[in-house]
PDB file of C-alpha atoms in Angstrom:
ATOM      1  CA  MET A   1     174.408 -32.563  19.501  1.00 58.00           C
ATOM      2  CA  SER A   2     172.325 -33.367  16.397  1.00 68.00           C
ATOM      3  CA  GLN A   3     173.491 -31.552  13.276  1.00 74.00           C
ATOM      4  CA  MET A   4     170.169 -32.401  11.627  1.00 73.00           C
ATOM      5  CA  LEU A   5     168.254 -30.689  14.439  1.00 79.00           C
ATOM      6  CA  ILE A   6     170.446 -27.580  14.189  1.00 83.00           C
ATOM      7  CA  HIS A   7     169.895 -27.489  10.418  1.00 79.00           C
ATOM      8  CA  LYS A   8     166.103 -27.738  10.899  1.00 80.00           C
ATOM      9  CA  LEU A   9     166.098 -24.966  13.497  1.00 85.00           C
ATOM     10  CA  VAL A  10     168.112 -22.639  11.258  1.00 86.00           C
ATOM     11  CA  ARG A  11     165.547 -23.165   8.481  1.00 84.00           C
ATOM     12  CA  MET A  12     162.733 -22.259  10.925  1.00 84.00           C
ATOM     13  CA  GLU A  13     164.087 -18.851  11.985  1.00 85.00           C
ATOM     14  CA  ASP A  14     160.673 -17.114  11.908  1.00 82.00           C
ATOM     15  CA  ILE A  15     159.281 -19.651  14.385  1.00 79.00           C
ATOM     16  CA  VAL A  16     162.178 -20.148  16.807  1.00 82.00           C
ATOM     17  CA  VAL A  17     163.304 -16.489  17.124  1.00 86.00           C
ATOM     18  CA  PRO A  18     162.549 -15.080  19.680  1.00 83.00           C
ATOM     19  CA  THR A  19     160.163 -17.807  20.935  1.00 80.00           C
ATOM     20  CA  LEU A  20     162.870 -20.362  21.766  1.00 83.00           C
ATOM     21  CA  PHE A  21     166.171 -18.637  21.013  1.00 85.00           C
ATOM     22  CA  LYS A  22     167.341 -15.045  21.349  1.00 87.00           C
ATOM     23  CA  PRO A  23     168.859 -13.538  18.172  1.00 89.00           C
ATOM     24  CA  VAL A  24     172.381 -13.875  19.642  1.00 89.00           C
ATOM     25  CA  GLN A  25     171.781 -17.566  20.397  1.00 89.00           C
ATOM     26  CA  PHE A  26     170.347 -18.100  16.925  1.00 89.00           C
ATOM     27  CA  ASN A  27     173.540 -16.664  15.391  1.00 90.00           C
ATOM     28  CA  VAL A  28     175.451 -19.404  17.236  1.00 89.00           C
ATOM     29  CA  LEU A  29     173.129 -21.998  15.636  1.00 89.00           C
ATOM     30  CA  LYS A  30     173.761 -20.510  12.189  1.00 90.00           C
ATOM     31  CA  LYS A  31     177.505 -20.753  12.747  1.00 88.00           C
ATOM     32  CA  LEU A  32     177.186 -24.378  13.871  1.00 86.00           C
ATOM     33  CA  ASP A  33     175.083 -25.143  10.804  1.00 84.00           C
ATOM     34  CA  THR A  34     177.697 -23.774   8.406  1.00 86.00           C
ATOM     35  CA  GLY A  35     180.646 -25.196  10.350  1.00 83.00           C
ATOM     36  CA  MET A  36     182.099 -21.810  11.287  1.00 87.00           C
ATOM     37  CA  LYS A  37     184.377 -21.524  14.317  1.00 87.00           C
ATOM     38  CA  LEU A  38     182.756 -20.204  17.510  1.00 86.00           C
ATOM     39  CA  THR A  39     184.232 -17.436  19.653  1.00 89.00           C
ATOM     40  CA  GLU A  40     184.860 -18.108  23.362  1.00 88.00           C
ATOM     41  CA  ASN A  41     181.757 -16.076  24.227  1.00 88.00           C
ATOM     42  CA  GLU A  42     179.630 -18.112  21.791  1.00 86.00           C
ATOM     43  CA  LYS A  43     180.984 -21.340  23.309  1.00 85.00           C
ATOM     44  CA  ARG A  44     179.791 -20.103  26.711  1.00 85.00           C
ATOM     45  CA  TYR A  45     176.282 -19.650  25.263  1.00 82.00           C
ATOM     46  CA  LEU A  46     176.404 -23.209  23.998  1.00 83.00           C
ATOM     47  CA  ARG A  47     177.431 -24.557  27.416  1.00 81.00           C
ATOM     48  CA  GLY A  48     174.626 -22.701  29.226  1.00 80.00           C
ATOM     49  CA  LYS A  49     170.832 -22.702  28.920  1.00 81.00           C
ATOM     50  CA  MET A  50     171.040 -22.894  25.161  1.00 85.00           C
ATOM     51  CA  ARG A  51     172.431 -26.432  25.416  1.00 82.00           C
ATOM     52  CA  ASP A  52     169.515 -27.396  27.688  1.00 81.00           C
ATOM     53  CA  LYS A  53     167.050 -26.094  25.111  1.00 81.00           C
ATOM     54  CA  LEU A  54     168.751 -28.020  22.323  1.00 82.00           C
ATOM     55  CA  ASN A  55     168.742 -31.214  24.401  1.00 78.00           C
ATOM     56  CA  MET A  56     165.058 -30.696  25.164  1.00 76.00           C
ATOM     57  CA  LEU A  57     164.233 -30.176  21.485  1.00 76.00           C
ATOM     58  CA  ALA A  58     166.325 -33.211  20.516  1.00 71.00           C
ATOM     59  CA  GLY A  59     164.321 -35.348  22.935  1.00 62.00           C
ATOM     60  CA  PHE A  60     161.083 -33.873  21.632  1.00 60.00           C
ATOM     61  CA  THR A  61     161.807 -34.510  17.963  1.00 57.00           C
ATOM     62  CA  SER A  62     163.280 -37.987  18.442  1.00 51.00           C
ATOM     63  CA  CYS A  63     159.905 -39.506  19.391  1.00 43.00           C
ATOM     64  CA  ARG A  64     157.376 -40.135  16.658  1.00 45.00           C
ATOM     65  CA  GLU A  65     154.287 -40.700  18.721  1.00 46.00           C
ATOM     66  CA  GLU A  66     152.447 -37.459  19.482  1.00 52.00           C
ATOM     67  CA  ARG A  67     151.778 -38.277  23.127  1.00 55.00           C
ATOM     68  CA  MET A  68     155.297 -39.506  23.833  1.00 56.00           C
ATOM     69  CA  SER A  69     156.857 -36.508  22.122  1.00 58.00           C
ATOM     70  CA  TYR A  70     154.975 -34.013  24.179  1.00 67.00           C
ATOM     71  CA  LEU A  71     155.517 -36.023  27.338  1.00 68.00           C
ATOM     72  CA  MET A  72     159.256 -35.918  26.743  1.00 65.00           C
ATOM     73  CA  PHE A  73     159.141 -32.235  25.857  1.00 70.00           C
ATOM     74  CA  LEU A  74     157.367 -31.311  29.094  1.00 76.00           C
ATOM     75  CA  ASP A  75     159.471 -33.681  31.163  1.00 70.00           C
ATOM     76  CA  ASN A  76     162.577 -31.767  30.111  1.00 71.00           C
ATOM     77  CA  LEU A  77     160.836 -28.494  30.933  1.00 76.00           C
ATOM     78  CA  GLU A  78     160.462 -29.579  34.616  1.00 76.00           C
ATOM     79  CA  SER A  79     158.957 -26.382  36.117  1.00 88.00           C
ATOM     80  CA  TYR A  80     155.507 -26.320  34.481  1.00 93.00           C
ATOM     81  CA  TYR A  81     151.879 -27.383  34.687  1.00 95.00           C
ATOM     82  CA  ILE A  82     149.030 -27.680  32.162  1.00 95.00           C
ATOM     83  CA  THR A  83     146.062 -25.378  32.702  1.00 96.00           C
ATOM     84  CA  GLY A  84     142.859 -24.303  30.907  1.00 94.00           C
ATOM     85  CA  LEU A  85     140.465 -26.675  29.159  1.00 93.00           C
ATOM     86  CA  GLU A  86     142.999 -29.510  29.007  1.00 93.00           C
ATOM     87  CA  ALA A  87     143.338 -29.416  32.814  1.00 94.00           C
ATOM     88  CA  LEU A  88     139.547 -29.272  33.261  1.00 93.00           C
ATOM     89  CA  LYS A  89     139.206 -32.328  31.043  1.00 91.00           C
ATOM     90  CA  HIS A  90     141.934 -34.172  32.963  1.00 91.00           C
ATOM     91  CA  ASN A  91     140.223 -33.319  36.280  1.00 90.00           C
ATOM     92  CA  GLY A  92     137.045 -35.049  35.067  1.00 89.00           C
ATOM     93  CA  PHE A  93     135.040 -31.998  33.997  1.00 87.00           C
ATOM     94  CA  GLY A  94     134.418 -31.444  30.319  1.00 75.00           C
ATOM     95  CA  TRP A  95     135.410 -34.946  29.216  1.00 71.00           C
ATOM     96  CA  TYR A  96     133.788 -34.113  25.851  1.00 74.00           C
ATOM     97  CA  PHE A  97     136.339 -31.361  25.110  1.00 77.00           C
ATOM     98  CA  LYS A  98     138.973 -31.884  22.456  1.00 83.00           C
ATOM     99  CA  PRO A  99     141.232 -28.884  23.110  1.00 86.00           C
ATOM    100  CA  LYS A 100     143.443 -28.046  20.148  1.00 88.00           C
ATOM    101  CA  ILE A 101     145.495 -25.598  22.203  1.00 91.00           C
ATOM    102  CA  ILE A 102     147.157 -26.889  25.374  1.00 91.00           C
ATOM    103  CA  GLU A 103     148.071 -24.022  27.703  1.00 95.00           C
ATOM    104  CA  ILE A 104     151.231 -24.595  29.724  1.00 94.00           C
ATOM    105  CA  ILE A 105     152.310 -22.293  32.536  1.00 95.00           C
ATOM    106  CA  ASN A 106     156.084 -22.538  32.986  1.00 93.00           C
ATOM    107  CA  THR A 107     159.159 -20.641  34.130  1.00 91.00           C
ATOM    108  CA  LYS A 108     161.383 -21.105  31.067  1.00 86.00           C
ATOM    109  CA  ILE A 109     159.862 -20.462  27.640  1.00 87.00           C
ATOM    110  CA  GLU A 110     157.198 -18.326  25.948  1.00 89.00           C
ATOM    111  CA  GLY A 111     155.552 -19.077  22.608  1.00 88.00           C
ATOM    112  CA  LYS A 112     153.869 -21.857  20.646  1.00 87.00           C
ATOM    113  CA  VAL A 113     155.006 -25.262  19.414  1.00 82.00           C
ATOM    114  CA  ASN A 114     152.902 -27.228  16.930  1.00 80.00           C
ATOM    115  CA  ILE A 115     152.646 -30.989  17.232  1.00 75.00           C
ATOM    116  CA  PRO A 116     150.278 -33.233  15.242  1.00 72.00           C
ATOM    117  CA  ASN A 117     146.673 -32.045  15.795  1.00 78.00           C
ATOM    118  CA  LYS A 118     147.614 -29.802  18.736  1.00 82.00           C
ATOM    119  CA  THR A 119     149.407 -26.589  19.644  1.00 87.00           C
ATOM    120  CA  LEU A 120     151.369 -26.279  22.867  1.00 88.00           C
ATOM    121  CA  LYS A 121     151.050 -22.689  24.084  1.00 92.00           C
ATOM    122  CA  PHE A 122     153.755 -21.791  26.609  1.00 92.00           C
ATOM    123  CA  ILE A 123     153.075 -18.940  29.010  1.00 93.00           C
ATOM    124  CA  ARG A 124     156.129 -17.890  30.990  1.00 92.00           C
ATOM    125  CA  VAL A 125     155.844 -16.760  34.625  1.00 93.00           C
ATOM    126  CA  LYS A 126     158.456 -15.927  37.257  1.00 92.00           C
ATOM    127  CA  SER A 127     157.433 -18.723  39.632  1.00 92.00           C
ATOM    128  CA  ILE A 128     154.869 -21.520  40.045  1.00 93.00           C
ATOM    129  CA  LYS A 129     155.768 -22.058  43.701  1.00 91.00           C
ATOM    130  CA  ASN A 130     152.328 -21.040  45.055  1.00 92.00           C
ATOM    131  CA  SER A 131     150.323 -22.626  42.232  1.00 93.00           C
ATOM    132  CA  LYS A 132     148.064 -25.599  42.924  1.00 94.00           C
ATOM    133  CA  PHE A 133     148.669 -28.526  40.590  1.00 94.00           C
ATOM    134  CA  SER A 134     149.115 -32.284  40.794  1.00 92.00           C
ATOM    135  CA  LEU A 135     151.074 -34.992  39.022  1.00 90.00           C
ATOM    136  CA  ASP A 136     149.260 -37.618  36.974  1.00 88.00           C
ATOM    137  CA  LYS A 137     151.020 -40.831  38.005  1.00 84.00           C
ATOM    138  CA  LYS A 138     150.162 -42.634  34.761  1.00 81.00           C
ATOM    139  CA  THR A 139     151.522 -40.045  32.344  1.00 79.00           C
ATOM    140  CA  GLY A 140     153.878 -38.026  34.555  1.00 82.00           C
ATOM    141  CA  LEU A 141     152.201 -34.789  33.389  1.00 88.00           C
ATOM    142  CA  LYS A 142     151.324 -31.967  35.799  1.00 92.00           C
ATOM    143  CA  TYR A 143     147.823 -30.459  35.744  1.00 94.00           C
ATOM    144  CA  ALA A 144     146.372 -27.387  37.450  1.00 95.00           C
ATOM    145  CA  ALA A 145     143.762 -27.928  40.164  1.00 94.00           C
ATOM    146  CA  ASN A 146     140.293 -26.536  39.376  1.00 94.00           C
ATOM    147  CA  GLU A 147     140.793 -23.552  41.714  1.00 93.00           C
ATOM    148  CA  GLN A 148     144.090 -22.762  39.968  1.00 95.00           C
ATOM    149  CA  ILE A 149     142.582 -22.762  36.474  1.00 95.00           C
ATOM    150  CA  ILE A 150     140.444 -19.676  37.151  1.00 93.00           C
ATOM    151  CA  LYS A 151     143.457 -17.820  38.556  1.00 94.00           C
ATOM    152  CA  ASP A 152     145.439 -18.685  35.430  1.00 95.00           C
ATOM    153  CA  VAL A 153     142.795 -17.142  33.169  1.00 94.00           C
ATOM    154  CA  LYS A 154     144.187 -13.723  34.176  1.00 92.00           C
ATOM    155  CA  ILE A 155     147.484 -14.776  32.576  1.00 94.00           C
ATOM    156  CA  THR A 156     146.238 -16.887  29.642  1.00 94.00           C
ATOM    157  CA  LYS A 157     143.414 -14.453  28.691  1.00 94.00           C
ATOM    158  CA  ASN A 158     141.331 -17.462  27.648  1.00 93.00           C
ATOM    159  CA  GLU A 159     137.768 -16.125  27.938  1.00 93.00           C
ATOM    160  CA  TYR A 160     136.215 -19.371  26.737  1.00 92.00           C
ATOM    161  CA  ALA A 161     137.981 -21.372  29.477  1.00 91.00           C
ATOM    162  CA  GLU A 162     136.712 -18.820  32.018  1.00 92.00           C
ATOM    163  CA  LYS A 163     133.141 -19.174  30.722  1.00 91.00           C
ATOM    164  CA  VAL A 164     133.293 -22.978  30.885  1.00 90.00           C
ATOM    165  CA  TRP A 165     134.862 -22.850  34.382  1.00 90.00           C
ATOM    166  CA  LYS A 166     131.962 -20.676  35.636  1.00 90.00           C
ATOM    167  CA  GLN A 167     129.456 -23.133  34.185  1.00 88.00           C
ATOM    168  CA  MET A 168     131.217 -26.026  35.939  1.00 88.00           C
ATOM    169  CA  ILE A 169     131.272 -24.408  39.390  1.00 86.00           C
ATOM    170  CA  SER A 170     127.637 -23.327  38.987  1.00 86.00           C
ATOM    171  CA  ARG A 171     126.593 -26.840  37.993  1.00 85.00           C
ATOM    172  CA  TYR A 172     128.741 -29.005  40.283  1.00 86.00           C
ATOM    173  CA  GLY A 173     129.545 -26.780  43.286  1.00 84.00           C
ATOM    174  CA  LYS A 174     131.486 -28.719  45.937  1.00 86.00           C
ATOM    175  CA  LEU A 175     132.136 -31.610  43.565  1.00 88.00           C
ATOM    176  CA  PHE A 176     134.069 -29.156  41.422  1.00 88.00           C
ATOM    177  CA  ILE A 177     135.848 -27.307  44.248  1.00 87.00           C
ATOM    178  CA  LYS A 178     135.649 -28.393  47.900  1.00 85.00           C
ATOM    179  CA  ASN A 179     135.735 -24.858  49.272  1.00 80.00           C
ATOM    180  CA  CYS A 180     133.446 -23.334  46.651  1.00 75.00           C
ATOM    181  CA  ASN A 181     132.320 -20.563  49.060  1.00 75.00           C
ATOM    182  CA  ARG A 182     135.586 -18.782  48.241  1.00 77.00           C
ATOM    183  CA  PHE A 183     134.425 -18.593  44.607  1.00 73.00           C
ATOM    184  CA  LYS A 184     130.820 -17.452  45.188  1.00 72.00           C
ATOM    185  CA  SER A 185     131.235 -14.469  42.885  1.00 66.00           C
ATOM    186  CA  TYR A 186     131.758 -16.855  39.949  1.00 71.00           C
ATOM    187  CA  ILE A 187     128.608 -18.907  40.550  1.00 72.00           C
ATOM    188  CA  GLN A 188     125.957 -18.068  37.987  1.00 65.00           C
ATOM    189  CA  LYS A 189     122.394 -17.895  39.271  1.00 67.00           C
ATOM    190  CA  PRO A 190     119.847 -19.822  37.201  1.00 60.00           C
ATOM    191  CA  LYS A 191     117.698 -17.563  35.028  1.00 58.00           C
ATOM    192  CA  MET A 192     114.105 -17.327  36.168  1.00 53.00           C
ATOM    193  CA  ILE A 193     111.678 -17.905  33.321  1.00 53.00           C
ATOM    194  CA  ASP A 194     108.385 -16.038  33.382  1.00 56.00           C
ATOM    195  CA  TYR A 195     106.042 -18.681  31.949  1.00 49.00           C
ATOM    196  CA  THR A 196     103.084 -16.226  31.920  1.00 59.00           C
ATOM    197  CA  LYS A 197     104.687 -14.623  28.856  1.00 56.00           C
ATOM    198  CA  TYR A 198     104.152 -17.916  27.056  1.00 51.00           C
ATOM    199  CA  GLY A 199     100.546 -18.335  28.208  1.00 53.00           C
ATOM    200  CA  VAL A 200     101.318 -20.970  30.843  1.00 45.00           C
TER     201      VAL A 200
END
């Protein structure tokens, strides 16, 4: 276990509590940082999920490249998928987007982690068992299917992603979602322009 990592985490209390560590877990980190002896109960914390989080963070911080670091971070998370604008872009719609916030639905952590030029926003849910997502074989990252993205908006509260999604289904129809009839209510009808108002 990296003493340097523990020291960094202790100095970032405002960020990591309660996003990554509960106050009780953070007290264990503070003890480790100062070299104080742990109680049996505190040792149990360290052997449980807390150890997994520390291992995940160690893997995340050990890589210097932005892409590799967030790949490793998500790989350790296991039960997750990327949604929102980043998923739309990955699925071939909105290639011109440069999302600064990457929304990640997962079953373990809640909160935000900043990496160079991006923010990973973690939204915790009980299960992703019935969610539709796929694995990118090149990167190993998991991305929500287009039909899943609109369902996730209810959780992420990302109104801009919802607006863009509606534009995409209205513009591309079955290219965007095979069974687009199920999403008819989202399809925006083109506005009729009365050219007589303009003397045409």
